[in-house]
Tab-separated table of C-alpha atoms in Angstrom:
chain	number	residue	atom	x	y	z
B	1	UNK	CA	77.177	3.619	80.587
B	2	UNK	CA	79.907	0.864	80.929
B	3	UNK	CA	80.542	-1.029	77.695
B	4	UNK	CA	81.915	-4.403	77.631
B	5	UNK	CA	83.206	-6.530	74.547
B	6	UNK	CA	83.141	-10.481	75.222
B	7	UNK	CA	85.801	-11.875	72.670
B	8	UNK	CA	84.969	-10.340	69.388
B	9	UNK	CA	85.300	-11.385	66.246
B	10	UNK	CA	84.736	-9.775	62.376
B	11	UNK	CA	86.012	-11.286	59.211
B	12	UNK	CA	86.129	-10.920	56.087
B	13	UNK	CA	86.748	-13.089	53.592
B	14	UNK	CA	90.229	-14.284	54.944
B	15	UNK	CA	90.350	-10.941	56.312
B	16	UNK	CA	90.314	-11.094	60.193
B	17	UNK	CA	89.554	-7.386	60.862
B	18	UNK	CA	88.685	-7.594	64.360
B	19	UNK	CA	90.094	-10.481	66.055
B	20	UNK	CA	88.721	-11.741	69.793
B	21	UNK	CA	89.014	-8.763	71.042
B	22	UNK	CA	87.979	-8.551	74.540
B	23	UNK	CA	87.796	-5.201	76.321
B	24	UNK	CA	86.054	-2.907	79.322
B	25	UNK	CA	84.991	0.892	78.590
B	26	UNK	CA	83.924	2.481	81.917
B	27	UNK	CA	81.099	4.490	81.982
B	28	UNK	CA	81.496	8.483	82.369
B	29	UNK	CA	84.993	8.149	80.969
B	30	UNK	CA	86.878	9.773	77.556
B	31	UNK	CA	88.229	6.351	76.261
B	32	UNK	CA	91.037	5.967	72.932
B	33	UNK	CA	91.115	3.677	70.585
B	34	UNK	CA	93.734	4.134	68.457
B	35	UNK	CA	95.361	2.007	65.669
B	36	UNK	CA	97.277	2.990	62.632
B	37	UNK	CA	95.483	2.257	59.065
B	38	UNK	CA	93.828	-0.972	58.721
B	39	UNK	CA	94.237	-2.029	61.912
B	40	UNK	CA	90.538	-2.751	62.487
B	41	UNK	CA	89.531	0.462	64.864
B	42	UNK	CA	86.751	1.508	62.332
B	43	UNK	CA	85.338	-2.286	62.008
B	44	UNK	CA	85.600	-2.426	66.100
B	45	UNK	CA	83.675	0.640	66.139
B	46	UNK	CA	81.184	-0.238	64.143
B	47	UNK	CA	80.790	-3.354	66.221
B	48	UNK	CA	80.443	-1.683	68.909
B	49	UNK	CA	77.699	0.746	68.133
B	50	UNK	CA	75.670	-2.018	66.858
B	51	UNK	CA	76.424	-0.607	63.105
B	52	UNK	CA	77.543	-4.180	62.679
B	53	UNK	CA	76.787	-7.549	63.826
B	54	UNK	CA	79.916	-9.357	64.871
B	55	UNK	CA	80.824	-12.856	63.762
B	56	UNK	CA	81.359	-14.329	66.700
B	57	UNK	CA	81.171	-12.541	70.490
B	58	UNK	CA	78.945	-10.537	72.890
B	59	UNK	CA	78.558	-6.270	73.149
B	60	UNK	CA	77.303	-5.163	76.436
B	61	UNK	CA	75.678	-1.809	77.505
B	62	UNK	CA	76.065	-2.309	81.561
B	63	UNK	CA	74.577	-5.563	81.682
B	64	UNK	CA	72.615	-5.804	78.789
B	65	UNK	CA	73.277	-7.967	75.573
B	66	UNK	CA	73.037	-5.827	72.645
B	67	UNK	CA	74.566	-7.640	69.378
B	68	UNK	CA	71.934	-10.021	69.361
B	69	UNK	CA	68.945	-7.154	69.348
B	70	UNK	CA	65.697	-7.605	67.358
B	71	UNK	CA	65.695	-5.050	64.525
B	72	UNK	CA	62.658	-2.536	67.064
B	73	UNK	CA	64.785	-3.268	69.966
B	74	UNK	CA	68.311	-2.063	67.658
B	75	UNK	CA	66.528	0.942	66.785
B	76	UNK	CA	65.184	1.882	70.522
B	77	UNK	CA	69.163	1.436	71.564
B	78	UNK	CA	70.458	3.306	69.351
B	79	UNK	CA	68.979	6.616	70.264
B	80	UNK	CA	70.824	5.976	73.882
B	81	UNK	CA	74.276	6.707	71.287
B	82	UNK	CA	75.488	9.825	69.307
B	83	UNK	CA	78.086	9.484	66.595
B	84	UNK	CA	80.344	12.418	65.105
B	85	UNK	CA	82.477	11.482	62.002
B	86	UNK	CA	85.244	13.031	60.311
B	87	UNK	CA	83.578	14.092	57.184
B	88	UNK	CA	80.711	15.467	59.479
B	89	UNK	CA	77.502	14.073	57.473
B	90	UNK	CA	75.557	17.289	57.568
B	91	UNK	CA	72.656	17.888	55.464
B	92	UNK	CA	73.481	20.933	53.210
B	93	UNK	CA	69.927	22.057	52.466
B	94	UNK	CA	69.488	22.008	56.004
B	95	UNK	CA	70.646	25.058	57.953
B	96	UNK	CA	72.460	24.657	61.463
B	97	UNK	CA	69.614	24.328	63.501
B	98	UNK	CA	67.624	22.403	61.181
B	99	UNK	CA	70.337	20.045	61.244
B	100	UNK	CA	70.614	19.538	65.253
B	101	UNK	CA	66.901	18.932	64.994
B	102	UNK	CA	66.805	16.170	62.379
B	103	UNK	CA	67.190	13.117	65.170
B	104	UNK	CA	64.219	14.603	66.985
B	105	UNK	CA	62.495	14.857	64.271
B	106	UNK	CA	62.452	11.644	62.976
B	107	UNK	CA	62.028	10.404	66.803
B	108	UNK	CA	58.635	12.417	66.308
B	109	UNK	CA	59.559	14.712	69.352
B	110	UNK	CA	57.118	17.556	70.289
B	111	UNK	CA	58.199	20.604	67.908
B	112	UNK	CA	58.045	23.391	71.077
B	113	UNK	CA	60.512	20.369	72.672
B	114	UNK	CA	62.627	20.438	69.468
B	115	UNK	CA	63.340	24.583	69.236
B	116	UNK	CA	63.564	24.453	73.078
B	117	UNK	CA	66.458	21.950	72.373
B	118	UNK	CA	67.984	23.249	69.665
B	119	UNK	CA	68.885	26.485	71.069
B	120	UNK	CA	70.014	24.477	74.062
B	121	UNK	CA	72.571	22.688	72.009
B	122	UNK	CA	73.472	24.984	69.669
B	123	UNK	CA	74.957	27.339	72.933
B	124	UNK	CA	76.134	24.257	74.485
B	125	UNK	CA	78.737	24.020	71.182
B	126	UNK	CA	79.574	27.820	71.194
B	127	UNK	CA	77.224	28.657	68.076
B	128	UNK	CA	74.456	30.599	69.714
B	129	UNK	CA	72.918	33.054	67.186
B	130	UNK	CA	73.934	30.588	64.209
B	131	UNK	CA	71.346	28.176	64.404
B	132	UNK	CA	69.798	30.146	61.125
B	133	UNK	CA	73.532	29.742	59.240
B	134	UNK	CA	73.556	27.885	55.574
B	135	UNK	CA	76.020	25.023	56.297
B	136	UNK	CA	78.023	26.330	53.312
B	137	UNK	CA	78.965	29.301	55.253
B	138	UNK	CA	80.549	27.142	58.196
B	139	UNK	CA	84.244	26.851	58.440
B	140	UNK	CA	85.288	23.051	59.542
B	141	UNK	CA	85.486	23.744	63.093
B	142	UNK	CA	81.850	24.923	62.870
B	143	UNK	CA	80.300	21.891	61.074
B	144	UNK	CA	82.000	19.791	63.117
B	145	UNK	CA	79.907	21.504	66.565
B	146	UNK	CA	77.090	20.823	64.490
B	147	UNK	CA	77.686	17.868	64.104
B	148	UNK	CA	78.402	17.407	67.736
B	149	UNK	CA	74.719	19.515	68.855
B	150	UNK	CA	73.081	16.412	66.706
B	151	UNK	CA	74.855	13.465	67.839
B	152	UNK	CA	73.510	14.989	71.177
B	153	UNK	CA	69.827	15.636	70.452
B	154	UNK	CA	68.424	12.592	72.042
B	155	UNK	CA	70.577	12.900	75.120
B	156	UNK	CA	72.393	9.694	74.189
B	157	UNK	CA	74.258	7.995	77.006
B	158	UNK	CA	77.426	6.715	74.551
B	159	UNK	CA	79.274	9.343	71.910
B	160	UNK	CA	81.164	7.716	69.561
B	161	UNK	CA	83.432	10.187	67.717
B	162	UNK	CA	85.373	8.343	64.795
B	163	UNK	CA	88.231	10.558	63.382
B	164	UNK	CA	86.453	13.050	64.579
B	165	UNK	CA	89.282	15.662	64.614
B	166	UNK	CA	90.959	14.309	61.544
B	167	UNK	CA	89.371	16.936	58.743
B	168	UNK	CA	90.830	19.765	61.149
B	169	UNK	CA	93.912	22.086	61.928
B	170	UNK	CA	95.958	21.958	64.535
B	171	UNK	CA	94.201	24.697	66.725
B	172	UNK	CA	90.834	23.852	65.946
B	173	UNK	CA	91.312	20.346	66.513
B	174	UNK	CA	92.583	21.080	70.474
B	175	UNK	CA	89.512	23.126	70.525
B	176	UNK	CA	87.186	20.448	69.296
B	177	UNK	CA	88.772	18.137	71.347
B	178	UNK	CA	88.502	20.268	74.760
B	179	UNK	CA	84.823	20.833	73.691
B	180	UNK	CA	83.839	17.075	73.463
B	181	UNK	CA	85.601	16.979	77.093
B	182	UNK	CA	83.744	19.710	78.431
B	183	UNK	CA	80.550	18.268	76.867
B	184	UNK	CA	81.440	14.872	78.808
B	185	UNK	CA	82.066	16.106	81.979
B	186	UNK	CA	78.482	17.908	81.707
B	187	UNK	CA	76.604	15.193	80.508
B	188	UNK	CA	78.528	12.246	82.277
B	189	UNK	CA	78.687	10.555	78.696
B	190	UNK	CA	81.161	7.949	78.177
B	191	UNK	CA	82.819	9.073	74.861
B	192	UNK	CA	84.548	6.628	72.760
B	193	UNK	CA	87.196	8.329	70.530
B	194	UNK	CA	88.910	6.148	67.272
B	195	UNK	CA	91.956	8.220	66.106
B	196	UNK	CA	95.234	7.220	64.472
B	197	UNK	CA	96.939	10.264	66.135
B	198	UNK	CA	98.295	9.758	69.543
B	199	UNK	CA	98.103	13.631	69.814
B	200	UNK	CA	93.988	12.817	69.948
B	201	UNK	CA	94.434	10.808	72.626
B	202	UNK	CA	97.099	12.706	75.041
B	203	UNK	CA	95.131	15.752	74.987
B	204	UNK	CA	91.400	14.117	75.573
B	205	UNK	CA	91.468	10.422	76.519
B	206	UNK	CA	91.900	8.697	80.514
B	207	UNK	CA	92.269	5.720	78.939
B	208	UNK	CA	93.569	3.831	75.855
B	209	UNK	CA	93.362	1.161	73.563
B	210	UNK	CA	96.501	0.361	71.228
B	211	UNK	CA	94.718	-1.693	68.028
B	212	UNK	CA	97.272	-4.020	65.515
B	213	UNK	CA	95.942	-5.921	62.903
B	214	UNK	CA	92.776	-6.660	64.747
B	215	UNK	CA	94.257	-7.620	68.177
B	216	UNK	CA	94.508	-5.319	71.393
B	217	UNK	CA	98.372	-5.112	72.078
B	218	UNK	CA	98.067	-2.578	75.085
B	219	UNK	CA	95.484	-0.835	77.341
B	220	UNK	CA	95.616	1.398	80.305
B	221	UNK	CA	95.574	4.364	81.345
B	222	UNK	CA	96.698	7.353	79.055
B	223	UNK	CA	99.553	8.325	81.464
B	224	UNK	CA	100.907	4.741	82.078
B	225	UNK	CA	100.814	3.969	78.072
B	226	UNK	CA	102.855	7.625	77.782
B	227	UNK	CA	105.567	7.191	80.505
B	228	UNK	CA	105.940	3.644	80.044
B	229	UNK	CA	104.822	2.356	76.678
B	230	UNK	CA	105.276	-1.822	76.232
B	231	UNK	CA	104.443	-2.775	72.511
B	232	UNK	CA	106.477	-1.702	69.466
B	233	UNK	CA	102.764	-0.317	68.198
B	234	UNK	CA	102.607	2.125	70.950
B	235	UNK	CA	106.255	3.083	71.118
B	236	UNK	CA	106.342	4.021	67.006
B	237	UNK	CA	103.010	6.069	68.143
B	238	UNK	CA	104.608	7.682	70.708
B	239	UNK	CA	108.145	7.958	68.716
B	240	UNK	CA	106.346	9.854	65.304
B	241	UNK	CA	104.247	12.577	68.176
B	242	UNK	CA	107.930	13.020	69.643
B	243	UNK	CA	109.436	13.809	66.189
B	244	UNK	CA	106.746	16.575	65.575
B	245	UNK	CA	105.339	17.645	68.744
B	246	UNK	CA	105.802	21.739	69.125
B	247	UNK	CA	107.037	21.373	72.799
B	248	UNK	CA	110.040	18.444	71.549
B	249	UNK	CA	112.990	21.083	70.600
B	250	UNK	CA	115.761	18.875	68.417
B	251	UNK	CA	119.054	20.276	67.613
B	252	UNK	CA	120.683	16.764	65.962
B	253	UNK	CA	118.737	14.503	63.581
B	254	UNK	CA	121.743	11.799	63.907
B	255	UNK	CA	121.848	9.186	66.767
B	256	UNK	CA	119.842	8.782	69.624
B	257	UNK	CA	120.213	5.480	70.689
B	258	UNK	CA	117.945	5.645	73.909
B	259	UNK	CA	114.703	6.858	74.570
B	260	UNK	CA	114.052	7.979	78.223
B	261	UNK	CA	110.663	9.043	79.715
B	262	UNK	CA	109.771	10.941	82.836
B	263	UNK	CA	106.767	11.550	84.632
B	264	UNK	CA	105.128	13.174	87.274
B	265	UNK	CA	108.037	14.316	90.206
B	266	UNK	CA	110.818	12.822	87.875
B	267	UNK	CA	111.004	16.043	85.127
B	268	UNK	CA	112.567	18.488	88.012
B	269	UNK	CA	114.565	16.382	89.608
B	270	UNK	CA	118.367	16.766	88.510
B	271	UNK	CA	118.810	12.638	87.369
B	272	UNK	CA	120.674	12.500	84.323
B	273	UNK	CA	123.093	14.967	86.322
B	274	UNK	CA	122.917	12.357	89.104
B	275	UNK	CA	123.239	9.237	87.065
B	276	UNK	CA	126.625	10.643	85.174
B	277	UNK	CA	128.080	11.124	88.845
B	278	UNK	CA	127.960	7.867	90.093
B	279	UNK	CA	128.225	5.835	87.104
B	280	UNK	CA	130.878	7.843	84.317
B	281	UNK	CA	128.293	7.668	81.790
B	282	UNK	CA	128.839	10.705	79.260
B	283	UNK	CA	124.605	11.891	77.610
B	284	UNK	CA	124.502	13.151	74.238
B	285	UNK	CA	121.028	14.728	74.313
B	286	UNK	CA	119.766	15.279	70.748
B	287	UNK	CA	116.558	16.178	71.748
B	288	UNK	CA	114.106	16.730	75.171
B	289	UNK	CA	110.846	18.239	75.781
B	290	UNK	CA	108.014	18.047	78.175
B	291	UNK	CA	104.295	17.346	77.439
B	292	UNK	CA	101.183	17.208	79.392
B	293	UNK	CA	99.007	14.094	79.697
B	294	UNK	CA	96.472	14.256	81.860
B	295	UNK	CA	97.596	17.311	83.799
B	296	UNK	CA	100.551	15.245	84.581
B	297	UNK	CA	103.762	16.572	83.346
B	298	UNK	CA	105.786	13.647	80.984
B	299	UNK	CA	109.607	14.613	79.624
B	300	UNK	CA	110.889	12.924	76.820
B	301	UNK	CA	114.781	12.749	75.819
B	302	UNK	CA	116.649	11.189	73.199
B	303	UNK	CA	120.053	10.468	73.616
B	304	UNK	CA	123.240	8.527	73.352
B	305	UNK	CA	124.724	7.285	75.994
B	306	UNK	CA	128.813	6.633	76.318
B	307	UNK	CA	131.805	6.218	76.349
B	308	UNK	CA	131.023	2.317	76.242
B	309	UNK	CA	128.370	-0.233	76.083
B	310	UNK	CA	129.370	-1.715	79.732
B	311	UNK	CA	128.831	2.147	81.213
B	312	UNK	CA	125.590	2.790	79.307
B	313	UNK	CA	124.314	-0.940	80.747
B	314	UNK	CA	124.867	0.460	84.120
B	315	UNK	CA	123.122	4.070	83.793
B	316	UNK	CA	120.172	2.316	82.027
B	317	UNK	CA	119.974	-0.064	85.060
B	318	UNK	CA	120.136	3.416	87.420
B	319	UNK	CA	117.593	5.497	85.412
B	320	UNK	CA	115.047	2.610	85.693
B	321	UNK	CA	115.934	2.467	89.683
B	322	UNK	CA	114.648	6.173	89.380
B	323	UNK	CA	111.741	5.797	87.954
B	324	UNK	CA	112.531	6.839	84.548
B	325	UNK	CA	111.554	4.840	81.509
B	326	UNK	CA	114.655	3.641	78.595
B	327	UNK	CA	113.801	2.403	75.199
B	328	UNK	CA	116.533	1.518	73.035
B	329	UNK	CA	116.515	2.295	69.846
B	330	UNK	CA	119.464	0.575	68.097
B	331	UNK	CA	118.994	2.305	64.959
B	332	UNK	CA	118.734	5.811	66.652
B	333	UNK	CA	115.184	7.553	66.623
């Protein structure tokens, strides 16, 4: 299910949380929105999955209005969306399967349907056998597929996951996240994801939204925004993931002037080599790595780049002519 956004608007008080914010979710698609704290990604979301009625603005789901919803018609559309939150909002007197079942429940499904489903969903998530489990006895990783088998009870067309990850470590957050892509593929779901780490959205979104102070400062596709990021938003993003990412190796925490990014072809070719022959220019790397986005391959270096200003001007200007992204960085990264 496509979802469109027609020049939203939330306030308030003086507070202008989300602020005309136009935008185009394809259907079938993992899509980011990502936005440091208080930037307005939670209010958006909420507007979006008709949580909230915006100020001013339209919400579509394909071609159909749904801001503007009578309070029956709200309630039929929101079964066609599943939501999975950070703090994952299970019922504790409920056990695992008891929980997945709740939506269908209350949607006054047939009960054969509902145990039919269940152990559907709870295999689907990697739990089956544990739909009988106290939630107390869970570890995070579990809840969280729990939480996940619910949101997906009603075979919603729309997942919204808000900071869905957030609560987790490292490894079980990759697993989560390669879960909720596995899930999408298999379901052709269009998943919306809100995160404040850009590690969220390398690993599990085609396509991303940068959010500041209510306004959309970049979109595109998760590999363009990576190799060749244009707002200072997206490039701080992208410069705090290359200070701590496990594949970055750095062996000087001084300088580092420059920024360069390569993608695709560009991380075996020899061009730094290259670009020192023709043009003088003398690299010191302080630190390089490569990534994967999208099953593309992305290098990242930081570096200074001498002996002067009028030779680093020139092997810029040749890096860029090979395809290779430059940020500067005049207070060093």
């Amino acid at each position: 299910m496509e979802i469109k956004l027609k020049n939203l608007r939330r306030n308030y008080g003086s507070l202008h949380a989300v602020d005309d914010v136009s935008l185009v979710i394809p259907s079938n698609t993992v899509y980011g929105i990502i936005g440091k704290s208080g930037a307005g990604k939670s209010t958006l979301v909420r507007l979006i999955s008709m949580l909230e009625s915006p100020d001013n603005g339209e919400v579509y789901y394909d071609d159909k209005r749904v801001d503007n919803l009578s309070k029956k018609e709200l309630i039929e559309e929101r079964r066609h969306i599943g939501m999975i939150f950070q703090t994952f909002n299970l019922f504790s007197s409920r056990n695992a399967a008891e929980n997945i079942a709740y939506p269908m429940e209350i949607c006054h499904m047939e009960k054969d349907y509902i145990k039919k489903r269940t152990e559907e969903l709870l295999a689907l998530v990697g739990l089956e056998g544990r739909g009988k489990a106290p939630i107390s006895t869970l570890s995070g990783g579990q809840k969280q597929r729990v939480a996940i088998a619910r949101a997906l009870a009603t075979n919603p067309s729309i997942l919204f996951c808000d900071e869905a990850t957030s609560a987790l470590d490292p490894q079980t957050t990759r697993a989560i996240l390669s879960l909720i892509k596995e899930i999408q593929k298999k379901m052709n779901l269009t998943v919306v994801m809100i995160t404040h780490q850009m590690e969220v959205v390398r690993d599990s979104c085609d396509r991303v939204a940068v959010l500041d102070s209510g306004h959309i400062v970049e979109e595109g596709l998760v590999s363009d925004i990576f190799s060749a990021p244009q707002s200072d938003v997206t490039k701080d993003f992208l410069s705090s993931l290359t200070n701590v990412h496990e594949s970055m190796v750095r062996w000087s925490k001084d300088g580092g002037h420059y920024t360069l990014r390569f993608r695709g072809s560009t991380t075996d070719e020899p061009i730094i080599s290259s670009v020192s022959s023709v043009t003088g220019a003398i690299f010191n790397i302080r630190a390089a790595g490569v990534q994967n986005v999208n099953n593309e391959e992305m290098g990242v270096m930081v570096t200074d780049i001498g002996p002067d200003e009028e030779t680093a001007r020139k092997a810029v200007t040749l890096l860029k002519e090979k395809g290779v992204s430059v940020e500067e960085t005049k207070g060093g990264v």
